[in-house]
Amino acid sequence: MQQRLGRYELLERIACGGQGTVWRARDPNLDRIVAIKVLNQSVADDPGYLDALRREARLAAGLVHQNITAVHDFQIEGETAYIVMEYVPDTLSNYIQDGRPIAYQRAVEIAIQICRALAHAHAREVIHRDIKLQNILLTEDGNVKVSDFGIARALASSTRSSATSTMGTP
Protein backbone atom coordinates (compact mmCIF):
# COMPACT_ATOMS: atom_id res chain seq x y z
CA MET A 1 0.00 0.00 0.00
CA GLN A 2 1.33 3.41 -0.98
CA GLN A 3 1.83 6.01 1.76
CA ARG A 4 -0.03 9.28 1.34
CA LEU A 5 0.12 12.72 2.87
CA GLY A 6 -2.94 14.69 1.88
CA ARG A 7 -3.29 14.31 -1.85
CA TYR A 8 0.40 13.47 -2.29
CA GLU A 9 1.77 9.96 -2.81
CA LEU A 10 5.02 9.49 -0.86
CA LEU A 11 7.45 7.60 -3.07
CA GLU A 12 10.73 7.51 -1.12
CA ARG A 13 12.46 9.20 1.78
CA ILE A 14 15.36 11.20 0.38
CA ALA A 15 16.70 13.10 3.40
CA CYS A 16 16.31 13.38 7.14
CA GLY A 17 17.55 16.19 9.35
CA GLY A 18 16.98 18.23 12.46
CA GLN A 19 13.96 20.06 11.08
CA GLY A 20 12.22 17.23 9.29
CA THR A 21 12.15 14.46 6.74
CA VAL A 22 12.12 15.10 3.00
CA TRP A 23 10.24 12.78 0.68
CA ARG A 24 10.16 12.47 -3.08
CA ALA A 25 6.45 12.42 -3.81
CA ARG A 26 3.94 12.55 -6.62
CA ASP A 27 1.20 15.14 -6.94
CA PRO A 28 -1.55 13.22 -8.79
CA ASN A 29 -3.58 16.40 -9.45
CA LEU A 30 -0.78 17.99 -11.48
CA ASP A 31 0.98 14.72 -12.39
CA ARG A 32 4.40 15.88 -11.27
CA ILE A 33 7.13 14.84 -8.88
CA VAL A 34 7.61 17.12 -5.87
CA ALA A 35 9.63 17.18 -2.67
CA ILE A 36 7.72 17.24 0.61
CA LYS A 37 9.39 18.35 3.82
CA VAL A 38 7.49 16.94 6.80
CA LEU A 39 8.47 18.99 9.82
CA ASN A 40 9.47 17.17 13.00
CA GLN A 41 7.92 19.53 15.49
CA SER A 42 4.30 18.94 16.44
CA VAL A 43 2.20 22.04 15.86
CA ALA A 44 -0.97 21.05 17.68
CA ASP A 45 -0.08 22.65 21.02
CA ASP A 46 1.91 25.65 19.78
CA PRO A 47 -0.11 28.30 17.95
CA GLY A 48 2.92 30.62 17.87
CA TYR A 49 4.91 28.07 15.91
CA LEU A 50 1.99 27.37 13.60
CA ASP A 51 1.51 31.08 12.81
CA ALA A 52 5.25 31.60 12.28
CA LEU A 53 5.51 28.54 10.05
CA ARG A 54 2.57 29.64 7.92
CA ARG A 55 4.03 33.16 7.60
CA GLU A 56 7.47 31.82 6.65
CA ALA A 57 6.00 29.39 4.11
CA ARG A 58 4.23 32.33 2.47
CA LEU A 59 7.46 34.34 2.42
CA ALA A 60 9.37 31.42 0.91
CA ALA A 61 6.64 30.87 -1.69
CA GLY A 62 7.02 34.52 -2.70
CA LEU A 63 10.69 34.02 -3.55
CA VAL A 64 10.43 33.35 -7.26
CA HIS A 65 13.93 33.06 -8.70
CA GLN A 66 15.76 30.62 -10.96
CA ASN A 67 18.19 29.76 -8.14
CA ILE A 68 15.63 29.26 -5.37
CA THR A 69 13.57 26.11 -4.91
CA ALA A 70 9.92 26.88 -5.66
CA VAL A 71 7.42 26.34 -2.84
CA HIS A 72 4.13 24.91 -4.15
CA ASP A 73 2.06 24.26 -1.04
CA PHE A 74 1.95 24.32 2.74
CA GLN A 75 -0.41 22.14 4.74
CA ILE A 76 -1.16 21.15 8.30
CA GLU A 77 -3.00 17.92 8.89
CA GLY A 78 -3.61 17.18 12.53
CA GLU A 79 -0.20 17.49 14.17
CA THR A 80 1.72 17.18 10.90
CA ALA A 81 2.96 20.27 9.07
CA TYR A 82 4.55 19.95 5.65
CA ILE A 83 5.84 22.08 2.82
CA VAL A 84 5.58 20.94 -0.81
CA MET A 85 8.44 22.13 -2.99
CA GLU A 86 9.94 21.74 -6.41
CA TYR A 87 11.82 18.45 -6.60
CA VAL A 88 15.53 18.88 -7.31
CA PRO A 89 17.44 15.59 -7.57
CA ASP A 90 20.83 16.29 -6.01
CA THR A 91 22.61 18.27 -3.30
CA LEU A 92 25.94 20.04 -3.27
CA SER A 93 27.01 17.72 -0.45
CA ASN A 94 26.69 14.75 -2.84
CA TYR A 95 28.54 16.65 -5.57
CA ILE A 96 31.51 17.46 -3.36
CA GLN A 97 32.65 14.03 -2.22
CA ASP A 98 35.54 12.86 -0.08
CA GLY A 99 37.52 16.05 -0.44
CA ARG A 100 37.90 15.60 -4.20
CA PRO A 101 38.48 19.04 -5.66
CA ILE A 102 36.20 20.53 -8.26
CA ALA A 103 37.42 22.89 -10.94
CA TYR A 104 37.68 26.44 -9.65
CA GLN A 105 35.53 27.65 -12.57
CA ARG A 106 32.72 25.35 -11.43
CA ALA A 107 33.14 26.46 -7.80
CA VAL A 108 32.83 30.09 -8.91
CA GLU A 109 29.71 29.26 -10.99
CA ILE A 110 28.09 27.61 -7.97
CA ALA A 111 29.02 30.49 -5.66
CA ILE A 112 27.62 33.10 -8.07
CA GLN A 113 24.30 31.24 -8.31
CA ILE A 114 24.08 30.94 -4.51
CA CYS A 115 24.82 34.66 -4.17
CA ARG A 116 22.14 35.53 -6.75
CA ALA A 117 19.58 33.52 -4.78
CA LEU A 118 20.55 35.13 -1.48
CA ALA A 119 20.60 38.62 -3.00
CA HIS A 120 17.08 38.06 -4.33
CA ALA A 121 15.88 36.92 -0.91
CA HIS A 122 17.66 39.74 0.94
CA ALA A 123 16.10 42.32 -1.38
CA ARG A 124 12.75 40.98 -0.12
CA GLU A 125 13.94 41.06 3.51
CA VAL A 126 14.16 37.28 3.81
CA ILE A 127 17.26 35.78 5.43
CA HIS A 128 18.05 32.10 4.98
CA ARG A 129 19.76 31.37 8.35
CA ASP A 130 20.85 27.83 7.44
CA ILE A 131 23.11 27.86 4.39
CA LYS A 132 24.91 24.52 4.19
CA LEU A 133 25.77 21.98 1.51
CA GLN A 134 22.53 20.01 2.05
CA ASN A 135 20.42 23.14 1.37
CA ILE A 136 22.16 23.83 -1.92
CA LEU A 137 20.47 21.65 -4.51
CA LEU A 138 21.61 20.84 -8.04
CA THR A 139 19.29 20.34 -10.99
CA GLU A 140 19.96 17.65 -13.59
CA ASP A 141 21.66 20.26 -15.79
CA GLY A 142 23.87 21.43 -12.91
CA ASN A 143 22.14 24.66 -11.95
CA VAL A 144 21.94 25.65 -8.29
CA LYS A 145 18.72 25.94 -6.28
CA VAL A 146 18.91 27.21 -2.70
CA SER A 147 16.35 25.47 -0.50
CA ASP A 148 14.82 25.71 3.00
CA PHE A 149 14.17 29.43 3.31
CA GLY A 150 12.31 30.51 6.39
CA ILE A 151 12.11 27.32 8.43
CA ALA A 152 14.78 28.37 10.92
CA ARG A 153 13.08 31.74 11.45
CA ALA A 154 9.75 30.03 12.08
CA LEU A 155 11.40 27.83 14.68
CA ALA A 156 12.92 30.93 16.28
CA SER A 157 9.43 32.41 16.58
CA SER A 158 8.13 29.31 18.30
CA THR A 159 7.28 29.45 22.00
CA ARG A 160 9.28 26.20 22.23
CA SER A 161 12.51 28.01 21.39
CA SER A 162 14.62 29.43 24.13
CA ALA A 163 16.91 32.41 23.93
CA THR A 164 19.87 30.07 24.03
CA SER A 165 18.79 27.65 21.32
CA THR A 166 20.69 27.58 18.05
CA MET A 167 18.76 28.27 14.86
CA GLY A 168 19.88 26.48 11.76
CA THR A 169 22.91 24.26 11.68
CA PRO A 170 25.66 25.01 14.22
mmCIF file of the C-alpha atoms, coordinates in Angstrom:
data_MODEL
# 
_entry.id   MODEL 
# 
loop_
_atom_site.group_PDB 
_atom_site.id 
_atom_site.type_symbol 
_atom_site.label_atom_id 
_atom_site.label_alt_id 
_atom_site.label_comp_id 
_atom_site.label_asym_id 
_atom_site.label_entity_id 
_atom_site.label_seq_id 
_atom_site.pdbx_PDB_ins_code 
_atom_site.Cartn_x 
_atom_site.Cartn_y 
_atom_site.Cartn_z 
_atom_site.occupancy 
_atom_site.B_iso_or_equiv 
_atom_site.pdbx_formal_charge 
_atom_site.auth_seq_id 
_atom_site.auth_comp_id 
_atom_site.auth_asym_id 
_atom_site.auth_atom_id 
_atom_site.pdbx_PDB_model_num 
ATOM 1   C CA . MET A 1 1   ? 0.000  0.000  0.000   1.00 0.00 ? 1   MET A CA 1 
ATOM 2   C CA . GLN A 1 2   ? 1.334  3.413  -0.978  1.00 0.00 ? 2   GLN A CA 1 
ATOM 3   C CA . GLN A 1 3   ? 1.829  6.010  1.760   1.00 0.00 ? 3   GLN A CA 1 
ATOM 4   C CA . ARG A 1 4   ? -0.029 9.278  1.340   1.00 0.00 ? 4   ARG A CA 1 
ATOM 5   C CA . LEU A 1 5   ? 0.115  12.717 2.870   1.00 0.00 ? 5   LEU A CA 1 
ATOM 6   C CA . GLY A 1 6   ? -2.940 14.695 1.881   1.00 0.00 ? 6   GLY A CA 1 
ATOM 7   C CA . ARG A 1 7   ? -3.292 14.314 -1.853  1.00 0.00 ? 7   ARG A CA 1 
ATOM 8   C CA . TYR A 1 8   ? 0.400  13.474 -2.290  1.00 0.00 ? 8   TYR A CA 1 
ATOM 9   C CA . GLU A 1 9   ? 1.774  9.956  -2.811  1.00 0.00 ? 9   GLU A CA 1 
ATOM 10  C CA . LEU A 1 10  ? 5.018  9.490  -0.855  1.00 0.00 ? 10  LEU A CA 1 
ATOM 11  C CA . LEU A 1 11  ? 7.454  7.602  -3.071  1.00 0.00 ? 11  LEU A CA 1 
ATOM 12  C CA . GLU A 1 12  ? 10.726 7.508  -1.123  1.00 0.00 ? 12  GLU A CA 1 
ATOM 13  C CA . ARG A 1 13  ? 12.457 9.201  1.778   1.00 0.00 ? 13  ARG A CA 1 
ATOM 14  C CA . ILE A 1 14  ? 15.363 11.201 0.384   1.00 0.00 ? 14  ILE A CA 1 
ATOM 15  C CA . ALA A 1 15  ? 16.698 13.099 3.404   1.00 0.00 ? 15  ALA A CA 1 
ATOM 16  C CA . CYS A 1 16  ? 16.311 13.378 7.142   1.00 0.00 ? 16  CYS A CA 1 
ATOM 17  C CA . GLY A 1 17  ? 17.547 16.195 9.354   1.00 0.00 ? 17  GLY A CA 1 
ATOM 18  C CA . GLY A 1 18  ? 16.982 18.230 12.457  1.00 0.00 ? 18  GLY A CA 1 
ATOM 19  C CA . GLN A 1 19  ? 13.963 20.058 11.076  1.00 0.00 ? 19  GLN A CA 1 
ATOM 20  C CA . GLY A 1 20  ? 12.217 17.234 9.291   1.00 0.00 ? 20  GLY A CA 1 
ATOM 21  C CA . THR A 1 21  ? 12.154 14.463 6.741   1.00 0.00 ? 21  THR A CA 1 
ATOM 22  C CA . VAL A 1 22  ? 12.120 15.101 2.997   1.00 0.00 ? 22  VAL A CA 1 
ATOM 23  C CA . TRP A 1 23  ? 10.238 12.779 0.677   1.00 0.00 ? 23  TRP A CA 1 
ATOM 24  C CA . ARG A 1 24  ? 10.164 12.467 -3.077  1.00 0.00 ? 24  ARG A CA 1 
ATOM 25  C CA . ALA A 1 25  ? 6.454  12.419 -3.806  1.00 0.00 ? 25  ALA A CA 1 
ATOM 26  C CA . ARG A 1 26  ? 3.942  12.555 -6.617  1.00 0.00 ? 26  ARG A CA 1 
ATOM 27  C CA . ASP A 1 27  ? 1.203  15.137 -6.941  1.00 0.00 ? 27  ASP A CA 1 
ATOM 28  C CA . PRO A 1 28  ? -1.551 13.224 -8.786  1.00 0.00 ? 28  PRO A CA 1 
ATOM 29  C CA . ASN A 1 29  ? -3.576 16.404 -9.452  1.00 0.00 ? 29  ASN A CA 1 
ATOM 30  C CA . LEU A 1 30  ? -0.777 17.986 -11.482 1.00 0.00 ? 30  LEU A CA 1 
ATOM 31  C CA . ASP A 1 31  ? 0.979  14.720 -12.391 1.00 0.00 ? 31  ASP A CA 1 
ATOM 32  C CA . ARG A 1 32  ? 4.399  15.883 -11.268 1.00 0.00 ? 32  ARG A CA 1 
ATOM 33  C CA . ILE A 1 33  ? 7.126  14.843 -8.878  1.00 0.00 ? 33  ILE A CA 1 
ATOM 34  C CA . VAL A 1 34  ? 7.609  17.118 -5.868  1.00 0.00 ? 34  VAL A CA 1 
ATOM 35  C CA . ALA A 1 35  ? 9.631  17.179 -2.672  1.00 0.00 ? 35  ALA A CA 1 
ATOM 36  C CA . ILE A 1 36  ? 7.721  17.238 0.609   1.00 0.00 ? 36  ILE A CA 1 
ATOM 37  C CA . LYS A 1 37  ? 9.387  18.348 3.822   1.00 0.00 ? 37  LYS A CA 1 
ATOM 38  C CA . VAL A 1 38  ? 7.490  16.939 6.796   1.00 0.00 ? 38  VAL A CA 1 
ATOM 39  C CA . LEU A 1 39  ? 8.472  18.991 9.821   1.00 0.00 ? 39  LEU A CA 1 
ATOM 40  C CA . ASN A 1 40  ? 9.467  17.166 13.004  1.00 0.00 ? 40  ASN A CA 1 
ATOM 41  C CA . GLN A 1 41  ? 7.924  19.531 15.491  1.00 0.00 ? 41  GLN A CA 1 
ATOM 42  C CA . SER A 1 42  ? 4.299  18.940 16.439  1.00 0.00 ? 42  SER A CA 1 
ATOM 43  C CA . VAL A 1 43  ? 2.205  22.035 15.864  1.00 0.00 ? 43  VAL A CA 1 
ATOM 44  C CA . ALA A 1 44  ? -0.968 21.051 17.683  1.00 0.00 ? 44  ALA A CA 1 
ATOM 45  C CA . ASP A 1 45  ? -0.084 22.652 21.016  1.00 0.00 ? 45  ASP A CA 1 
ATOM 46  C CA . ASP A 1 46  ? 1.914  25.653 19.783  1.00 0.00 ? 46  ASP A CA 1 
ATOM 47  C CA . PRO A 1 47  ? -0.113 28.298 17.946  1.00 0.00 ? 47  PRO A CA 1 
ATOM 48  C CA . GLY A 1 48  ? 2.923  30.625 17.870  1.00 0.00 ? 48  GLY A CA 1 
ATOM 49  C CA . TYR A 1 49  ? 4.906  28.073 15.914  1.00 0.00 ? 49  TYR A CA 1 
ATOM 50  C CA . LEU A 1 50  ? 1.988  27.372 13.598  1.00 0.00 ? 50  LEU A CA 1 
ATOM 51  C CA . ASP A 1 51  ? 1.514  31.076 12.812  1.00 0.00 ? 51  ASP A CA 1 
ATOM 52  C CA . ALA A 1 52  ? 5.253  31.602 12.281  1.00 0.00 ? 52  ALA A CA 1 
ATOM 53  C CA . LEU A 1 53  ? 5.511  28.536 10.047  1.00 0.00 ? 53  LEU A CA 1 
ATOM 54  C CA . ARG A 1 54  ? 2.567  29.644 7.918   1.00 0.00 ? 54  ARG A CA 1 
ATOM 55  C CA . ARG A 1 55  ? 4.032  33.161 7.602   1.00 0.00 ? 55  ARG A CA 1 
ATOM 56  C CA . GLU A 1 56  ? 7.467  31.822 6.649   1.00 0.00 ? 56  GLU A CA 1 
ATOM 57  C CA . ALA A 1 57  ? 6.001  29.386 4.114   1.00 0.00 ? 57  ALA A CA 1 
ATOM 58  C CA . ARG A 1 58  ? 4.232  32.331 2.468   1.00 0.00 ? 58  ARG A CA 1 
ATOM 59  C CA . LEU A 1 59  ? 7.459  34.340 2.418   1.00 0.00 ? 59  LEU A CA 1 
ATOM 60  C CA . ALA A 1 60  ? 9.371  31.417 0.907   1.00 0.00 ? 60  ALA A CA 1 
ATOM 61  C CA . ALA A 1 61  ? 6.635  30.872 -1.694  1.00 0.00 ? 61  ALA A CA 1 
ATOM 62  C CA . GLY A 1 62  ? 7.022  34.522 -2.704  1.00 0.00 ? 62  GLY A CA 1 
ATOM 63  C CA . LEU A 1 63  ? 10.694 34.019 -3.552  1.00 0.00 ? 63  LEU A CA 1 
ATOM 64  C CA . VAL A 1 64  ? 10.428 33.351 -7.262  1.00 0.00 ? 64  VAL A CA 1 
ATOM 65  C CA . HIS A 1 65  ? 13.931 33.059 -8.698  1.00 0.00 ? 65  HIS A CA 1 
ATOM 66  C CA . GLN A 1 66  ? 15.765 30.622 -10.959 1.00 0.00 ? 66  GLN A CA 1 
ATOM 67  C CA . ASN A 1 67  ? 18.193 29.764 -8.138  1.00 0.00 ? 67  ASN A CA 1 
ATOM 68  C CA . ILE A 1 68  ? 15.627 29.265 -5.370  1.00 0.00 ? 68  ILE A CA 1 
ATOM 69  C CA . THR A 1 69  ? 13.571 26.112 -4.914  1.00 0.00 ? 69  THR A CA 1 
ATOM 70  C CA . ALA A 1 70  ? 9.917  26.876 -5.661  1.00 0.00 ? 70  ALA A CA 1 
ATOM 71  C CA . VAL A 1 71  ? 7.419  26.343 -2.836  1.00 0.00 ? 71  VAL A CA 1 
ATOM 72  C CA . HIS A 1 72  ? 4.133  24.912 -4.153  1.00 0.00 ? 72  HIS A CA 1 
ATOM 73  C CA . ASP A 1 73  ? 2.059  24.255 -1.044  1.00 0.00 ? 73  ASP A CA 1 
ATOM 74  C CA . PHE A 1 74  ? 1.948  24.324 2.743   1.00 0.00 ? 74  PHE A CA 1 
ATOM 75  C CA . GLN A 1 75  ? -0.412 22.137 4.743   1.00 0.00 ? 75  GLN A CA 1 
ATOM 76  C CA . ILE A 1 76  ? -1.159 21.150 8.305   1.00 0.00 ? 76  ILE A CA 1 
ATOM 77  C CA . GLU A 1 77  ? -3.005 17.915 8.887   1.00 0.00 ? 77  GLU A CA 1 
ATOM 78  C CA . GLY A 1 78  ? -3.614 17.175 12.533  1.00 0.00 ? 78  GLY A CA 1 
ATOM 79  C CA . GLU A 1 79  ? -0.197 17.489 14.173  1.00 0.00 ? 79  GLU A CA 1 
ATOM 80  C CA . THR A 1 80  ? 1.717  17.183 10.899  1.00 0.00 ? 80  THR A CA 1 
ATOM 81  C CA . ALA A 1 81  ? 2.960  20.270 9.075   1.00 0.00 ? 81  ALA A CA 1 
ATOM 82  C CA . TYR A 1 82  ? 4.554  19.953 5.655   1.00 0.00 ? 82  TYR A CA 1 
ATOM 83  C CA . ILE A 1 83  ? 5.836  22.076 2.818   1.00 0.00 ? 83  ILE A CA 1 
ATOM 84  C CA . VAL A 1 84  ? 5.582  20.938 -0.807  1.00 0.00 ? 84  VAL A CA 1 
ATOM 85  C CA . MET A 1 85  ? 8.442  22.132 -2.991  1.00 0.00 ? 85  MET A CA 1 
ATOM 86  C CA . GLU A 1 86  ? 9.937  21.740 -6.405  1.00 0.00 ? 86  GLU A CA 1 
ATOM 87  C CA . TYR A 1 87  ? 11.823 18.447 -6.605  1.00 0.00 ? 87  TYR A CA 1 
ATOM 88  C CA . VAL A 1 88  ? 15.535 18.884 -7.307  1.00 0.00 ? 88  VAL A CA 1 
ATOM 89  C CA . PRO A 1 89  ? 17.443 15.591 -7.569  1.00 0.00 ? 89  PRO A CA 1 
ATOM 90  C CA . ASP A 1 90  ? 20.830 16.291 -6.009  1.00 0.00 ? 90  ASP A CA 1 
ATOM 91  C CA . THR A 1 91  ? 22.610 18.269 -3.298  1.00 0.00 ? 91  THR A CA 1 
ATOM 92  C CA . LEU A 1 92  ? 25.939 20.037 -3.274  1.00 0.00 ? 92  LEU A CA 1 
ATOM 93  C CA . SER A 1 93  ? 27.009 17.723 -0.447  1.00 0.00 ? 93  SER A CA 1 
ATOM 94  C CA . ASN A 1 94  ? 26.688 14.755 -2.841  1.00 0.00 ? 94  ASN A CA 1 
ATOM 95  C CA . TYR A 1 95  ? 28.541 16.648 -5.566  1.00 0.00 ? 95  TYR A CA 1 
ATOM 96  C CA . ILE A 1 96  ? 31.506 17.459 -3.358  1.00 0.00 ? 96  ILE A CA 1 
ATOM 97  C CA . GLN A 1 97  ? 32.653 14.029 -2.224  1.00 0.00 ? 97  GLN A CA 1 
ATOM 98  C CA . ASP A 1 98  ? 35.539 12.856 -0.083  1.00 0.00 ? 98  ASP A CA 1 
ATOM 99  C CA . GLY A 1 99  ? 37.524 16.047 -0.439  1.00 0.00 ? 99  GLY A CA 1 
ATOM 100 C CA . ARG A 1 100 ? 37.902 15.600 -4.201  1.00 0.00 ? 100 ARG A CA 1 
ATOM 101 C CA . PRO A 1 101 ? 38.478 19.044 -5.661  1.00 0.00 ? 101 PRO A CA 1 
ATOM 102 C CA . ILE A 1 102 ? 36.200 20.532 -8.264  1.00 0.00 ? 102 ILE A CA 1 
ATOM 103 C CA . ALA A 1 103 ? 37.423 22.889 -10.938 1.00 0.00 ? 103 ALA A CA 1 
ATOM 104 C CA . TYR A 1 104 ? 37.683 26.437 -9.652  1.00 0.00 ? 104 TYR A CA 1 
ATOM 105 C CA . GLN A 1 105 ? 35.529 27.654 -12.569 1.00 0.00 ? 105 GLN A CA 1 
ATOM 106 C CA . ARG A 1 106 ? 32.720 25.355 -11.430 1.00 0.00 ? 106 ARG A CA 1 
ATOM 107 C CA . ALA A 1 107 ? 33.139 26.455 -7.802  1.00 0.00 ? 107 ALA A CA 1 
ATOM 108 C CA . VAL A 1 108 ? 32.829 30.091 -8.911  1.00 0.00 ? 108 VAL A CA 1 
ATOM 109 C CA . GLU A 1 109 ? 29.712 29.262 -10.994 1.00 0.00 ? 109 GLU A CA 1 
ATOM 110 C CA . ILE A 1 110 ? 28.093 27.613 -7.975  1.00 0.00 ? 110 ILE A CA 1 
ATOM 111 C CA . ALA A 1 111 ? 29.024 30.485 -5.657  1.00 0.00 ? 111 ALA A CA 1 
ATOM 112 C CA . ILE A 1 112 ? 27.619 33.096 -8.072  1.00 0.00 ? 112 ILE A CA 1 
ATOM 113 C CA . GLN A 1 113 ? 24.298 31.241 -8.309  1.00 0.00 ? 113 GLN A CA 1 
ATOM 114 C CA . ILE A 1 114 ? 24.076 30.940 -4.510  1.00 0.00 ? 114 ILE A CA 1 
ATOM 115 C CA . CYS A 1 115 ? 24.820 34.664 -4.167  1.00 0.00 ? 115 CYS A CA 1 
ATOM 116 C CA . ARG A 1 116 ? 22.140 35.533 -6.745  1.00 0.00 ? 116 ARG A CA 1 
ATOM 117 C CA . ALA A 1 117 ? 19.578 33.515 -4.782  1.00 0.00 ? 117 ALA A CA 1 
ATOM 118 C CA . LEU A 1 118 ? 20.547 35.125 -1.481  1.00 0.00 ? 118 LEU A CA 1 
ATOM 119 C CA . ALA A 1 119 ? 20.604 38.623 -2.998  1.00 0.00 ? 119 ALA A CA 1 
ATOM 120 C CA . HIS A 1 120 ? 17.083 38.063 -4.330  1.00 0.00 ? 120 HIS A CA 1 
ATOM 121 C CA . ALA A 1 121 ? 15.881 36.922 -0.910  1.00 0.00 ? 121 ALA A CA 1 
ATOM 122 C CA . HIS A 1 122 ? 17.664 39.740 0.941   1.00 0.00 ? 122 HIS A CA 1 
ATOM 123 C CA . ALA A 1 123 ? 16.097 42.316 -1.382  1.00 0.00 ? 123 ALA A CA 1 
ATOM 124 C CA . ARG A 1 124 ? 12.750 40.977 -0.123  1.00 0.00 ? 124 ARG A CA 1 
ATOM 125 C CA . GLU A 1 125 ? 13.940 41.064 3.508   1.00 0.00 ? 125 GLU A CA 1 
ATOM 126 C CA . VAL A 1 126 ? 14.164 37.281 3.812   1.00 0.00 ? 126 VAL A CA 1 
ATOM 127 C CA . ILE A 1 127 ? 17.262 35.780 5.429   1.00 0.00 ? 127 ILE A CA 1 
ATOM 128 C CA . HIS A 1 128 ? 18.055 32.101 4.982   1.00 0.00 ? 128 HIS A CA 1 
ATOM 129 C CA . ARG A 1 129 ? 19.762 31.369 8.353   1.00 0.00 ? 129 ARG A CA 1 
ATOM 130 C CA . ASP A 1 130 ? 20.855 27.832 7.439   1.00 0.00 ? 130 ASP A CA 1 
ATOM 131 C CA . ILE A 1 131 ? 23.112 27.863 4.387   1.00 0.00 ? 131 ILE A CA 1 
ATOM 132 C CA . LYS A 1 132 ? 24.906 24.516 4.192   1.00 0.00 ? 132 LYS A CA 1 
ATOM 133 C CA . LEU A 1 133 ? 25.768 21.978 1.512   1.00 0.00 ? 133 LEU A CA 1 
ATOM 134 C CA . GLN A 1 134 ? 22.535 20.006 2.046   1.00 0.00 ? 134 GLN A CA 1 
ATOM 135 C CA . ASN A 1 135 ? 20.420 23.137 1.374   1.00 0.00 ? 135 ASN A CA 1 
ATOM 136 C CA . ILE A 1 136 ? 22.160 23.833 -1.921  1.00 0.00 ? 136 ILE A CA 1 
ATOM 137 C CA . LEU A 1 137 ? 20.468 21.646 -4.510  1.00 0.00 ? 137 LEU A CA 1 
ATOM 138 C CA . LEU A 1 138 ? 21.610 20.844 -8.042  1.00 0.00 ? 138 LEU A CA 1 
ATOM 139 C CA . THR A 1 139 ? 19.292 20.338 -10.990 1.00 0.00 ? 139 THR A CA 1 
ATOM 140 C CA . GLU A 1 140 ? 19.963 17.653 -13.592 1.00 0.00 ? 140 GLU A CA 1 
ATOM 141 C CA . ASP A 1 141 ? 21.656 20.263 -15.786 1.00 0.00 ? 141 ASP A CA 1 
ATOM 142 C CA . GLY A 1 142 ? 23.874 21.429 -12.910 1.00 0.00 ? 142 GLY A CA 1 
ATOM 143 C CA . ASN A 1 143 ? 22.137 24.656 -11.951 1.00 0.00 ? 143 ASN A CA 1 
ATOM 144 C CA . VAL A 1 144 ? 21.939 25.655 -8.288  1.00 0.00 ? 144 VAL A CA 1 
ATOM 145 C CA . LYS A 1 145 ? 18.717 25.936 -6.276  1.00 0.00 ? 145 LYS A CA 1 
ATOM 146 C CA . VAL A 1 146 ? 18.909 27.211 -2.699  1.00 0.00 ? 146 VAL A CA 1 
ATOM 147 C CA . SER A 1 147 ? 16.346 25.465 -0.500  1.00 0.00 ? 147 SER A CA 1 
ATOM 148 C CA . ASP A 1 148 ? 14.824 25.711 2.996   1.00 0.00 ? 148 ASP A CA 1 
ATOM 149 C CA . PHE A 1 149 ? 14.173 29.431 3.308   1.00 0.00 ? 149 PHE A CA 1 
ATOM 150 C CA . GLY A 1 150 ? 12.309 30.512 6.390   1.00 0.00 ? 150 GLY A CA 1 
ATOM 151 C CA . ILE A 1 151 ? 12.114 27.320 8.428   1.00 0.00 ? 151 ILE A CA 1 
ATOM 152 C CA . ALA A 1 152 ? 14.780 28.374 10.923  1.00 0.00 ? 152 ALA A CA 1 
ATOM 153 C CA . ARG A 1 153 ? 13.083 31.736 11.449  1.00 0.00 ? 153 ARG A CA 1 
ATOM 154 C CA . ALA A 1 154 ? 9.745  30.026 12.078  1.00 0.00 ? 154 ALA A CA 1 
ATOM 155 C CA . LEU A 1 155 ? 11.400 27.828 14.677  1.00 0.00 ? 155 LEU A CA 1 
ATOM 156 C CA . ALA A 1 156 ? 12.919 30.928 16.279  1.00 0.00 ? 156 ALA A CA 1 
ATOM 157 C CA . SER A 1 157 ? 9.430  32.408 16.584  1.00 0.00 ? 157 SER A CA 1 
ATOM 158 C CA . SER A 1 158 ? 8.131  29.312 18.305  1.00 0.00 ? 158 SER A CA 1 
ATOM 159 C CA . THR A 1 159 ? 7.282  29.454 22.002  1.00 0.00 ? 159 THR A CA 1 
ATOM 160 C CA . ARG A 1 160 ? 9.282  26.203 22.229  1.00 0.00 ? 160 ARG A CA 1 
ATOM 161 C CA . SER A 1 161 ? 12.514 28.006 21.386  1.00 0.00 ? 161 SER A CA 1 
ATOM 162 C CA . SER A 1 162 ? 14.617 29.426 24.130  1.00 0.00 ? 162 SER A CA 1 
ATOM 163 C CA . ALA A 1 163 ? 16.906 32.414 23.930  1.00 0.00 ? 163 ALA A CA 1 
ATOM 164 C CA . THR A 1 164 ? 19.865 30.069 24.034  1.00 0.00 ? 164 THR A CA 1 
ATOM 165 C CA . SER A 1 165 ? 18.788 27.655 21.317  1.00 0.00 ? 165 SER A CA 1 
ATOM 166 C CA . THR A 1 166 ? 20.688 27.583 18.047  1.00 0.00 ? 166 THR A CA 1 
ATOM 167 C CA . MET A 1 167 ? 18.764 28.270 14.863  1.00 0.00 ? 167 MET A CA 1 
ATOM 168 C CA . GLY A 1 168 ? 19.876 26.478 11.758  1.00 0.00 ? 168 GLY A CA 1 
ATOM 169 C CA . THR A 1 169 ? 22.911 24.259 11.684  1.00 0.00 ? 169 THR A CA 1 
ATOM 170 C CA . PRO A 1 170 ? 25.657 25.009 14.218  1.00 0.00 ? 170 PRO A CA 1 
# 
